[in-house]
Short mmCIF file of C-alpha atoms and ligand atoms in Angstrom, two decimals:
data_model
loop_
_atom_site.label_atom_id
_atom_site.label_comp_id
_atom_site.label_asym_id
_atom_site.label_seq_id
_atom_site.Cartn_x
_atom_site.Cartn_y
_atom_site.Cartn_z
CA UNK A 1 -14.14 -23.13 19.89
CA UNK A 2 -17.14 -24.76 17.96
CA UNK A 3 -16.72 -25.88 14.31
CA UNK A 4 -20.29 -25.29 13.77
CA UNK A 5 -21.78 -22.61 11.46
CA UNK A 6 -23.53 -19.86 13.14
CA UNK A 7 -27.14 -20.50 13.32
CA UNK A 8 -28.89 -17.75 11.19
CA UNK A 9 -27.60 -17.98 8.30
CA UNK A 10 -28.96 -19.01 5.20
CA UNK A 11 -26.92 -22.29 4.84
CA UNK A 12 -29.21 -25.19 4.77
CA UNK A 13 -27.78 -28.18 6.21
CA UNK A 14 -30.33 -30.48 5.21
CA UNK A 15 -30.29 -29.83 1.39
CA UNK A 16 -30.06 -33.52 0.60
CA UNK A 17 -32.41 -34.66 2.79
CA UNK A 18 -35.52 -33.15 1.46
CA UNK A 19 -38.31 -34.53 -0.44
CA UNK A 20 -38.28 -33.89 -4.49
CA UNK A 21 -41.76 -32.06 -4.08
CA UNK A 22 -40.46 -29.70 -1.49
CA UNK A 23 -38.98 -28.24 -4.56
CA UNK A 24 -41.99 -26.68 -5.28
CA UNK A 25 -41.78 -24.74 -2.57
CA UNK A 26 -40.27 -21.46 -3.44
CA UNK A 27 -40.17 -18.12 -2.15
CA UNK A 28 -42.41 -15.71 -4.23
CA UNK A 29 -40.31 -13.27 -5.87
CA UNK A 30 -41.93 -10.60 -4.88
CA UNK A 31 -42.24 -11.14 -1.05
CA UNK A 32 -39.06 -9.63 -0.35
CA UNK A 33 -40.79 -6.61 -1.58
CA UNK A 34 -43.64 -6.76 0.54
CA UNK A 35 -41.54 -6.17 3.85
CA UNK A 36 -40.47 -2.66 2.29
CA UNK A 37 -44.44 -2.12 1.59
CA UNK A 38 -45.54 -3.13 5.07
CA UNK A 39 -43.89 0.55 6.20
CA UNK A 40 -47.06 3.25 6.60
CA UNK A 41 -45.48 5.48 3.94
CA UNK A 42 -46.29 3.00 1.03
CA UNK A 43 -50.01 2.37 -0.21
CA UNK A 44 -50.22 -1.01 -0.89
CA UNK A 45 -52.42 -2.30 -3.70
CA UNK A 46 -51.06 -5.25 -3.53
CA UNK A 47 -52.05 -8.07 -0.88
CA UNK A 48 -55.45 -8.98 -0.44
CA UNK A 49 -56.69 -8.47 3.05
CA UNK A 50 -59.83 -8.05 4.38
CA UNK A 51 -60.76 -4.86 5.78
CA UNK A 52 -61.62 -6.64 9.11
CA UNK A 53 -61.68 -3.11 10.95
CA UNK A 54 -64.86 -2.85 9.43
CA UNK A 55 -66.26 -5.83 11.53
CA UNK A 56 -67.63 -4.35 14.95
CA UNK A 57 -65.21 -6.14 17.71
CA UNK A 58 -68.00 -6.10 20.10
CA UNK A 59 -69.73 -8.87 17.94
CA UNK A 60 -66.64 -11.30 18.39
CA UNK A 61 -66.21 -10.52 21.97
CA UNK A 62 -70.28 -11.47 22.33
CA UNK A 63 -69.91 -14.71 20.60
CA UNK A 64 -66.55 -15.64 22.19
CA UNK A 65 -68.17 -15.10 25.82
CA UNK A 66 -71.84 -16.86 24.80
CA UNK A 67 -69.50 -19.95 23.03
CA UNK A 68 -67.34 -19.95 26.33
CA UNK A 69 -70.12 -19.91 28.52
CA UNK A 70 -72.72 -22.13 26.54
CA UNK A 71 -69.73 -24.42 25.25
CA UNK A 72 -66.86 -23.91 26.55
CA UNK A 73 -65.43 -27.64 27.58
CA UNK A 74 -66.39 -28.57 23.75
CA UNK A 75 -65.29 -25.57 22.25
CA UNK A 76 -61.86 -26.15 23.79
CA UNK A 77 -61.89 -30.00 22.97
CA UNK A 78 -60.27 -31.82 19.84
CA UNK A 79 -63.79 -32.22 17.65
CA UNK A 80 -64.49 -34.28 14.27
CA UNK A 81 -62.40 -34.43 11.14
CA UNK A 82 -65.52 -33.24 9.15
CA UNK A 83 -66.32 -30.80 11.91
CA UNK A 84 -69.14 -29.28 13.91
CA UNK A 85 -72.55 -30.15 12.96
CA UNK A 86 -74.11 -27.09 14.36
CA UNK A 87 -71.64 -24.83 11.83
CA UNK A 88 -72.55 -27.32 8.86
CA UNK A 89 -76.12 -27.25 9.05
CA UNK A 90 -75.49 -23.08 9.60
CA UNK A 91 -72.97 -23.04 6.18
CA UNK A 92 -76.11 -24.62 4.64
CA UNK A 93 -78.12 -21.12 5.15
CA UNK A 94 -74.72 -19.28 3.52
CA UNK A 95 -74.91 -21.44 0.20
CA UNK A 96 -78.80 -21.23 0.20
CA UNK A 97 -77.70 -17.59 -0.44
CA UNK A 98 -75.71 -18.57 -3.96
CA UNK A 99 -79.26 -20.80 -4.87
CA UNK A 100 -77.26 -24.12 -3.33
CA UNK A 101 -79.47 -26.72 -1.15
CA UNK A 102 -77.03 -28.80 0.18
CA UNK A 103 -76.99 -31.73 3.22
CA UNK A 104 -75.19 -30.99 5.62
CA UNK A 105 -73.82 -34.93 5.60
CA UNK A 106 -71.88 -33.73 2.32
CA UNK A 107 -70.34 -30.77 4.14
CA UNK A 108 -66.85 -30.71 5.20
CA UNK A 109 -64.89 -27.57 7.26
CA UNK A 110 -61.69 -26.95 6.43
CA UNK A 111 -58.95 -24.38 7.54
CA UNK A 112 -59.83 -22.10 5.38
CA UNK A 113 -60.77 -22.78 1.43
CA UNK A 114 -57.19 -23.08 1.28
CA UNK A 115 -56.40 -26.30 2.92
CA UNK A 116 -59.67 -27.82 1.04
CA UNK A 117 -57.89 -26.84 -2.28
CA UNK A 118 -54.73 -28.63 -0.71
CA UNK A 119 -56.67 -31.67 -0.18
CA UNK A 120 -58.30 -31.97 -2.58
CA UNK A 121 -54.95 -31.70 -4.81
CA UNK A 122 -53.66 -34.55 -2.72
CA UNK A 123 -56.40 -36.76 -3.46
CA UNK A 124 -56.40 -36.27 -6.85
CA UNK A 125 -53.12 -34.90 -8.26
CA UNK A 126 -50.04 -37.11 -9.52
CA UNK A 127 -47.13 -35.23 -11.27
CA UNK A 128 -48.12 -34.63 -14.89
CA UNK A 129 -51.78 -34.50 -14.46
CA UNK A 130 -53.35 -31.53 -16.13
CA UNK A 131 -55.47 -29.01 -14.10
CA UNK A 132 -57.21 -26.44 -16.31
CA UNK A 133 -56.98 -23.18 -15.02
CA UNK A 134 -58.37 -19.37 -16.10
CA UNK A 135 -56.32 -17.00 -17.14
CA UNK A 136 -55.00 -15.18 -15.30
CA UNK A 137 -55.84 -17.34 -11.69
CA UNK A 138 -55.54 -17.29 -8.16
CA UNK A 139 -52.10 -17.37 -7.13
CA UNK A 140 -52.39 -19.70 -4.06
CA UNK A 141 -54.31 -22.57 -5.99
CA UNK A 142 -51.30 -22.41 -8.24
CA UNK A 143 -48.67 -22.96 -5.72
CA UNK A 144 -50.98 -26.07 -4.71
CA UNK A 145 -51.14 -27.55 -8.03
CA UNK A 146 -47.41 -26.88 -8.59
CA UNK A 147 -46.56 -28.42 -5.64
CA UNK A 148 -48.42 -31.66 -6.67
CA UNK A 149 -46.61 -31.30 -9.75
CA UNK A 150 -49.34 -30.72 -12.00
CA UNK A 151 -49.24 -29.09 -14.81
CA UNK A 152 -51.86 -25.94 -15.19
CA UNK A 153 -53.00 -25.40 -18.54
CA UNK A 154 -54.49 -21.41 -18.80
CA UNK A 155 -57.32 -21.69 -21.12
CA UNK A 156 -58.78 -18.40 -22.79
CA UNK A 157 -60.51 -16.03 -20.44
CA UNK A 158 -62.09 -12.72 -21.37
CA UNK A 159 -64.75 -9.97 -19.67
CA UNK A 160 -67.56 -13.04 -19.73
CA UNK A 161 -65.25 -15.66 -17.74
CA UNK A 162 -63.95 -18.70 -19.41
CA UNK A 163 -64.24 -19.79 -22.36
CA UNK A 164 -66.04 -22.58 -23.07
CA UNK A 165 -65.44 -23.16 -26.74
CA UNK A 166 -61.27 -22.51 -25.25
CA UNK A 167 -62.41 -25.57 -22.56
CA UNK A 168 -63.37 -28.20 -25.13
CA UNK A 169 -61.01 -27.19 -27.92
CA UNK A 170 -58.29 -27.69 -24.99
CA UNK A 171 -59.79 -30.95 -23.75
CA UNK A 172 -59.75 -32.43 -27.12
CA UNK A 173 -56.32 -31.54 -27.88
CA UNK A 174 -54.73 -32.90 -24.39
CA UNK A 175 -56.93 -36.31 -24.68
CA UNK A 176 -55.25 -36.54 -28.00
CA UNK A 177 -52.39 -35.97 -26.15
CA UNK A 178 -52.52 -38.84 -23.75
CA UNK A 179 -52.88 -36.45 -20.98
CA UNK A 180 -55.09 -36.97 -18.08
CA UNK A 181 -57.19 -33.85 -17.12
CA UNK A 182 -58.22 -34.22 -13.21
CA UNK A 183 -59.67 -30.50 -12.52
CA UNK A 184 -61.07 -27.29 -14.01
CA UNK A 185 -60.53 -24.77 -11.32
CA UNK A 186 -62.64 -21.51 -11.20
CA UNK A 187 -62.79 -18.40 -9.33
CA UNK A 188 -66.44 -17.75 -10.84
CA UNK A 189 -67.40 -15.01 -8.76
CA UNK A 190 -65.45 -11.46 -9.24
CA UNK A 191 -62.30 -13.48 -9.86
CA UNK A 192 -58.79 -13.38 -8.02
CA UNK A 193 -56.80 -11.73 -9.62
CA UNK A 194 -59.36 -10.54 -12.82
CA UNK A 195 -62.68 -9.20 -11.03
CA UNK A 196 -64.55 -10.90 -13.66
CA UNK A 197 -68.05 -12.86 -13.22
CA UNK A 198 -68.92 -15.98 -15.13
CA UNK A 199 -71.98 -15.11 -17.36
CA UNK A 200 -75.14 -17.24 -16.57
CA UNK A 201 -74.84 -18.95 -19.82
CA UNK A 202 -71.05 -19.73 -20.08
CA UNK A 203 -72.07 -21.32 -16.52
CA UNK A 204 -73.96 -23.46 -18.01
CA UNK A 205 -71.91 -24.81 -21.08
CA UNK A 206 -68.86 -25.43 -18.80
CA UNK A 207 -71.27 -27.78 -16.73
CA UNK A 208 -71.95 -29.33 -19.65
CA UNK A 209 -68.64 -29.77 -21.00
CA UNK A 210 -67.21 -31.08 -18.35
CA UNK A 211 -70.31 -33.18 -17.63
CA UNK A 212 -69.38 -34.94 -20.81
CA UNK A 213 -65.92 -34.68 -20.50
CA UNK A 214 -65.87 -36.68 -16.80
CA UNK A 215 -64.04 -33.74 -15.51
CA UNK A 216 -64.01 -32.48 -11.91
CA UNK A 217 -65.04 -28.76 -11.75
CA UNK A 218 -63.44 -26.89 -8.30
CA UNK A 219 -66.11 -24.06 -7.95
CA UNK A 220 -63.71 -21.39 -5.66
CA UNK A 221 -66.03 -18.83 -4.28
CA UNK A 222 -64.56 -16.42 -1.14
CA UNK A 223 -66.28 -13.68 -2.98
CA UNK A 224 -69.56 -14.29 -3.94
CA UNK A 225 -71.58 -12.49 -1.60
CA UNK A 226 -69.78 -9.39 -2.15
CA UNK A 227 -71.31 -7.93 -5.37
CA UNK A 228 -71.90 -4.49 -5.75
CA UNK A 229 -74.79 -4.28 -7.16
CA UNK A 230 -76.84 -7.30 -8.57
CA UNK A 231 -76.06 -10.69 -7.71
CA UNK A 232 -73.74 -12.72 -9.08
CA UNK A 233 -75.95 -16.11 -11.30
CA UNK A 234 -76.50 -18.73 -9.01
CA UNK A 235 -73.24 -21.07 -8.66
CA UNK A 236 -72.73 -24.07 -10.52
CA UNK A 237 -73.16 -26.74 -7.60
CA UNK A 238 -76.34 -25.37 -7.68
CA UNK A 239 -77.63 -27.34 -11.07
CA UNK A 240 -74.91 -29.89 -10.69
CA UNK A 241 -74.24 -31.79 -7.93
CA UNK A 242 -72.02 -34.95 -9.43
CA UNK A 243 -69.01 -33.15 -10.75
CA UNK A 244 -68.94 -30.10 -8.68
CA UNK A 245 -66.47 -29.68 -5.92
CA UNK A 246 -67.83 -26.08 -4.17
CA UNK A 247 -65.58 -24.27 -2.01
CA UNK A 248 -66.55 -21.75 0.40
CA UNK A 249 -64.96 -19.10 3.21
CA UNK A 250 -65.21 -17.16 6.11
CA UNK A 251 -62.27 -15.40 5.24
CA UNK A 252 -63.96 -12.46 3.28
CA UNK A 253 -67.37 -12.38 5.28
CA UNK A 254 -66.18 -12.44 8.61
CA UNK A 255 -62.65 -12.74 9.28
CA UNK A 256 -59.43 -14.86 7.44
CA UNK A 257 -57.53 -15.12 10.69
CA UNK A 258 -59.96 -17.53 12.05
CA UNK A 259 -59.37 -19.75 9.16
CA UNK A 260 -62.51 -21.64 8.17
CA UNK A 261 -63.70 -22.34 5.50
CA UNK A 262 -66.15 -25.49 3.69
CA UNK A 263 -66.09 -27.83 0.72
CA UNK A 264 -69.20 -29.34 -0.58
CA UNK A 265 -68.65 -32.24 -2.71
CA UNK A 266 -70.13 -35.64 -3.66
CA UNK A 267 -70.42 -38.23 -0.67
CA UNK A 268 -67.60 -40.36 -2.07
CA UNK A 269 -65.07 -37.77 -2.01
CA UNK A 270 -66.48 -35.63 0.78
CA UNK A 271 -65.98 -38.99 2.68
CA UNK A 272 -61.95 -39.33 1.44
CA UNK A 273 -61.78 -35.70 2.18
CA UNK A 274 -62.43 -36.41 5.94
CA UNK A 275 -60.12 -39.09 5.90
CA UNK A 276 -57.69 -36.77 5.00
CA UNK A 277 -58.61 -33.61 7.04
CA UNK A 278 -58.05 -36.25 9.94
CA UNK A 279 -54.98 -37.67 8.93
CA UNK A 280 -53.52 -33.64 8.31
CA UNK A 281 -55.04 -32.33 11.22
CA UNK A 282 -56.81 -34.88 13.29
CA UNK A 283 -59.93 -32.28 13.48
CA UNK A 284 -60.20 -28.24 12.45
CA UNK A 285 -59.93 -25.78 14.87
CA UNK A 286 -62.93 -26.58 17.27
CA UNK A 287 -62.70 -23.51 19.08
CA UNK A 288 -62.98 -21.13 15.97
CA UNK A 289 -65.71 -23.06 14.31
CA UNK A 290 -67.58 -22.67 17.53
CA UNK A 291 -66.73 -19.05 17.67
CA UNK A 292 -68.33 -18.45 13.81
CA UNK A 293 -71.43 -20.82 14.71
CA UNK A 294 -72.33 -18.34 17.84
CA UNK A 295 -71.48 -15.49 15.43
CA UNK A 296 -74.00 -16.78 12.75
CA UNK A 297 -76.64 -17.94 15.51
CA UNK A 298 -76.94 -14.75 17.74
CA UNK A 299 -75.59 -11.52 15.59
CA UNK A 300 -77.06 -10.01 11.87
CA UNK A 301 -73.99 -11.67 10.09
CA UNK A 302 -76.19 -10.76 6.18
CA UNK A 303 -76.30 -7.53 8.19
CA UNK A 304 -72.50 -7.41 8.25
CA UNK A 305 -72.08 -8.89 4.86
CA UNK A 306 -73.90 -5.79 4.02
CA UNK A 307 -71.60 -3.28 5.76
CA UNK A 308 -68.86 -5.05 4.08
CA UNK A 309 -70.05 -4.71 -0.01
CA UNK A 310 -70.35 -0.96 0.78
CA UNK A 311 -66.93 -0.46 2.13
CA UNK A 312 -65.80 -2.47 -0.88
CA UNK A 313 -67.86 -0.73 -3.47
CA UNK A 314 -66.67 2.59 -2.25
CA UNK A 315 -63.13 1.43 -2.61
CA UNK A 316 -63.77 -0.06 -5.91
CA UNK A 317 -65.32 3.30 -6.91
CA UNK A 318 -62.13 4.88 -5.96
CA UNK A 319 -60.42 2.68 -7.61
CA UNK A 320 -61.91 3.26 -10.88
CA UNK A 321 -62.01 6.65 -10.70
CA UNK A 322 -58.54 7.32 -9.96
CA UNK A 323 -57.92 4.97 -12.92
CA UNK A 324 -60.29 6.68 -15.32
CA UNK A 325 -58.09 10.09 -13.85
CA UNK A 326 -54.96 9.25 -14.16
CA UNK A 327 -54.32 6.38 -16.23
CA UNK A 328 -57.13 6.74 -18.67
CA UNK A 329 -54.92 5.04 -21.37
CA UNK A 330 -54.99 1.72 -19.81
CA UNK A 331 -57.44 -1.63 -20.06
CA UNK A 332 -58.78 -2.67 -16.90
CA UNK A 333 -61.92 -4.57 -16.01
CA UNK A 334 -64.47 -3.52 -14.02
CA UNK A 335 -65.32 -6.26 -11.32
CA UNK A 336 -68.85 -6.04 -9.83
CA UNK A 337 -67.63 -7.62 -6.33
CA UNK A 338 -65.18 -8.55 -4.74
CA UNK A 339 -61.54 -6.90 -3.92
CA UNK A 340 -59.81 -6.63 -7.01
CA UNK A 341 -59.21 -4.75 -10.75
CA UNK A 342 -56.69 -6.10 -12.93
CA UNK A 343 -55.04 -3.62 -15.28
CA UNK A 344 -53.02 -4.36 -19.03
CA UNK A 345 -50.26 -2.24 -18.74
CA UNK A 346 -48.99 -0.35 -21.98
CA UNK A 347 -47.08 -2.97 -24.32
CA UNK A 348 -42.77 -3.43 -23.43
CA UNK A 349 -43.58 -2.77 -19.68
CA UNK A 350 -43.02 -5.66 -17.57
CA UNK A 351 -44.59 -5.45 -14.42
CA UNK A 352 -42.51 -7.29 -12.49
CA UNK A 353 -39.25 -5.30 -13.76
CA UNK A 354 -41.25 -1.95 -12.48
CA UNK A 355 -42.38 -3.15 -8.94
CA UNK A 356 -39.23 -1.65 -7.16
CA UNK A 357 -39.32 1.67 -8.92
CA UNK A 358 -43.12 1.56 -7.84
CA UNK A 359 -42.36 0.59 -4.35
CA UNK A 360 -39.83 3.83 -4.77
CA UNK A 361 -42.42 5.92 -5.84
CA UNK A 362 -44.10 4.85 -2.50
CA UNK A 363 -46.94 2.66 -3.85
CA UNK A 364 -46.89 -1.22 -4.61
CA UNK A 365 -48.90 -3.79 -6.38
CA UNK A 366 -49.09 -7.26 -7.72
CA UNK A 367 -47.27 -8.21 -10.88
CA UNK A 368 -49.50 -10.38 -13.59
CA UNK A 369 -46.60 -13.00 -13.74
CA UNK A 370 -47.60 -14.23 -10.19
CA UNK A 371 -51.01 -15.42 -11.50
CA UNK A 372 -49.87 -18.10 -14.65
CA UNK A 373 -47.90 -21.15 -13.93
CA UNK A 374 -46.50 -20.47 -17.90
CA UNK A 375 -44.98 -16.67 -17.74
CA UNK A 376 -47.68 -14.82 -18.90
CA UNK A 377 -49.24 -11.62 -17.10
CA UNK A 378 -46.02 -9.92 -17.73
CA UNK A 379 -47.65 -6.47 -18.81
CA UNK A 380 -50.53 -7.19 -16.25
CA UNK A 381 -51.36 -6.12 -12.63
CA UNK A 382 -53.37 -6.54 -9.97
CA UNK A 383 -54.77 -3.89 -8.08
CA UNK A 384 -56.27 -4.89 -4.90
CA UNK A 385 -58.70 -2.03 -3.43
CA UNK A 386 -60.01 -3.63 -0.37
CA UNK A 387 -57.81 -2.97 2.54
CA UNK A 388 -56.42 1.06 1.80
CA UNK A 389 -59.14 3.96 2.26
CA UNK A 390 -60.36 5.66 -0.72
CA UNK A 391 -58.16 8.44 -0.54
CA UNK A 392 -55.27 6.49 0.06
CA UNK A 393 -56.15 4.05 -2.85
CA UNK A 394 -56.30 7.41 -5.06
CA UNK A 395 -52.69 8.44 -3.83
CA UNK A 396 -51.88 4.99 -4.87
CA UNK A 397 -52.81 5.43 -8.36
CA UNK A 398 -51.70 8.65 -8.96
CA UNK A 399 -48.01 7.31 -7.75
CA UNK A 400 -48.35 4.19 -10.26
CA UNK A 401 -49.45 6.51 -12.99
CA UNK A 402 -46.13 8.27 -12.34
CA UNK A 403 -44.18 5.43 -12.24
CA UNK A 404 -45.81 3.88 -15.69
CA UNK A 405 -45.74 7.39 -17.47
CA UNK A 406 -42.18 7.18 -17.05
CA UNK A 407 -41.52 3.68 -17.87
CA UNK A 408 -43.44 4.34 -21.19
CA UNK A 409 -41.61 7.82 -21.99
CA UNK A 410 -38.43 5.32 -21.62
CA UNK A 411 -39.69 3.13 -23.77
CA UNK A 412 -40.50 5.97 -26.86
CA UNK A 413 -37.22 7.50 -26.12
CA UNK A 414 -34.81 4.94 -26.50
CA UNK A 415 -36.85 3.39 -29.42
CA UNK A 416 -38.10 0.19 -27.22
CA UNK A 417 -41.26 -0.40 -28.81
N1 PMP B 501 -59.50 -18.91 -3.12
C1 PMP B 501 -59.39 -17.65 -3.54
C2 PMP B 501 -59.84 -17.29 -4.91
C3 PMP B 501 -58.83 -16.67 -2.70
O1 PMP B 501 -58.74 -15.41 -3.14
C4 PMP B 501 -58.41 -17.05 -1.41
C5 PMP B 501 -57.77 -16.06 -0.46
N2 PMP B 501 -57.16 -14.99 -0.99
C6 PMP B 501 -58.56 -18.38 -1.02
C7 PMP B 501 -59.12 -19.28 -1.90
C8 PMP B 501 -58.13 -18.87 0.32
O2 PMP B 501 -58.91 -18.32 1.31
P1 PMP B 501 -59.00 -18.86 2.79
O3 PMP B 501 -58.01 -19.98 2.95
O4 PMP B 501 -58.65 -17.70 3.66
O5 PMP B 501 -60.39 -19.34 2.96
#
């Protein structure tokens, strides 16, 4: 008989061999959850995924047989670590559409926005540096930061975006500190997890700010070209080129699972960032980036971009409504773009505490926690409206208004706040 344990279990047999940082690494508290909300009775509100049903099939299926038959041999080949010209100078006529005129030299595709936010965090990020961060902000650029053991500082953040007087009031206090600041990171553009838009002017003062300040500024924007109505103000790395770092995606105007996205950034660091995209990954996917670049050449991809803000502002309509119906009581912003609402829930509930009587009630959601690296967002939420139909995303609020009814009838009765 062996003396082995049974493979499958949990017991990790290589506990002491593992890097400090892989410490970082840990499993989000709330994915167990998520399995239970992947069944077809629950409405999830919670994960953001594209509604790529909305994204005609027969358009892929042209592009993938026009790239196979125009470029097939290349398309299938290993390619270069700052990748395919062709899509470059093509990403150039995206970013024209958020006012930036870019080269396509200072271009570099990544696999999706989120490996450029992980490489960029390895070029720049030694434990204890300080990245400044909104709050609340996107979850997965906090897992990056934490796992280059940074420490995020959430600076005040309110229906106009940062704050800039919050920025340099912070920046003074951590120089006085000793600390060494190495990012701002921004979601400027109908914010993950908020739904909030920078205002035109704030935009400007950050620039400044951090202009003075010699501070990096990541510009994240997946969602800019969704808005709802009227643009979004031009982005940031359109009026400053030196200490903007822009990211861009395909992930929310096409499709995430082909997993490209760009970074724009200064030729010194665009030039490290190849280095490292080929020392990660030798070269991005080739055959994906040729499949978008025959998308963008031969099909109306603004077209589609099109199709896509009026699925979303239907669903965000929904959203609102249903919140104005049902939980009329309760804060929550009202994005302009994009996929998400995020909603102050009445004070002593904790969201986290109420996701599995929520995921009882048939109906699930993000708690605020997951979006600060400090504990906040405990009486927060996010609401994503972009994958369930309006109907459903109505049933979904009317279950979470049952759910937080009776959390806050709880509360009153047994004297809890
Ligand atoms: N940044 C933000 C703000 C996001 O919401 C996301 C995806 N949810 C990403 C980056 C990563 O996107 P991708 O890697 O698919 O381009």
């Amino acid at each position: 008989m062996s003396n082995e344990t049974p493979r499958g279990n949990n017991f990790d047999h290589w506990l002491d061999s593992y890097a400090a940082r892989a410490n970082t690494l840990s499993v989000s508290e709330v994915r167990a959850l998520f399995a239970v909300v992947s069944r077809p009775e629950v409405v999830s509100l919670a994960g953001g995924m594209p509604f790529v049903s909305a994204l005609p099939k027969e358009l892929m299926e042209a592009s993938f047989d026009s790239m196979m038959t125009e470029r097939g041999n290349y398309a299938l080949q290993y390619g270069g670590g700052q990748g395919d010209l062709r899509l470059r100078d093509q990403i150039r006529e995206v970013m024209a559409l958020e006012g930036i005129h870019a080269s396509v030299e200072d271009i570099v595709i990544t696999t999706g926005s989120q490996q450029g936010l992980d490489l960029l965090g390895g070029l720049f990020l030694d434990a204890g540096d300080v990245v400044l961060a909104e709050s609340p902000s996107y979850v997965g650029a906090l897992g990056i930061f934490r796992h280059y053991e940074a420490h995020v500082e959430h600076l005040h953040t309110d229906h106009e975006g940062l704050d800039p007087d919050a920025l340099e009031a912070s920046i003074k206090q951590l120089k006085a500190e000793g600390r060494r600041i190495k990012f701002l990171y921004l979601v400027p553009n109908f914010g993950n997890p908020s739904g909030v838009t920078l205002t035109e002017e704030r935009r400007h003062r950050i620039v400044e700010i951090c202009r003075r300040e010699h501070i990096l500024i990541l510009e994240d924007n997946p969602y800019g070209l969704l808005y709802f109505g009227e643009k979004p103000p031009v982005a940031m790395r359109s009026y400053e080129e030196d200490c903007v770092i822009y990211l861009g995606s395909f992930s929310k105007i096409l499709a995430p699972g082909l997993r490209v996205g760009y970074v724009l950034a200064p030729p010194a660091i665009r030039d490290k960032l190849v280095l490292a995209n080929e020392s990660a990954l030798l070269s991005p996917s080739t055959f994906t980036q040729m499949l978008i670049s025959e998308y963008l050449a031969k099909s109306d991809w603004q077209g589609q971009i099109d199709t896509f803000r009026g699925i979303y502002r239907e669903r965000r309509d929904a959203a609102l409504d249903a919140m104005a119906e049902y939980l009329p009581h309760l804060h929550t912003t009202r994005p302009d773009g994009g996929f998400y609402l995020w909603v102050t829930l009445p004070e002593g509930i904790d969201s986290k505490a109420m996701l599995p009587l929520a995921v009882t009630e048939l109906v699930a959601y993000t708690p605020g926690t997951a979006f600060y690296a400090n504990g906040g967002g405990k009486s927060n939420l996010r609401i994503s409206f972009c994958y369930p139909t309006p109907d459903n995303i109505n049933l979904g609020i009317k279950r979470l208004a049952t759910v937080i009814n009776r959390q806050a009838e709880l509360l009153d009765t047994f004297g809890a706040r």
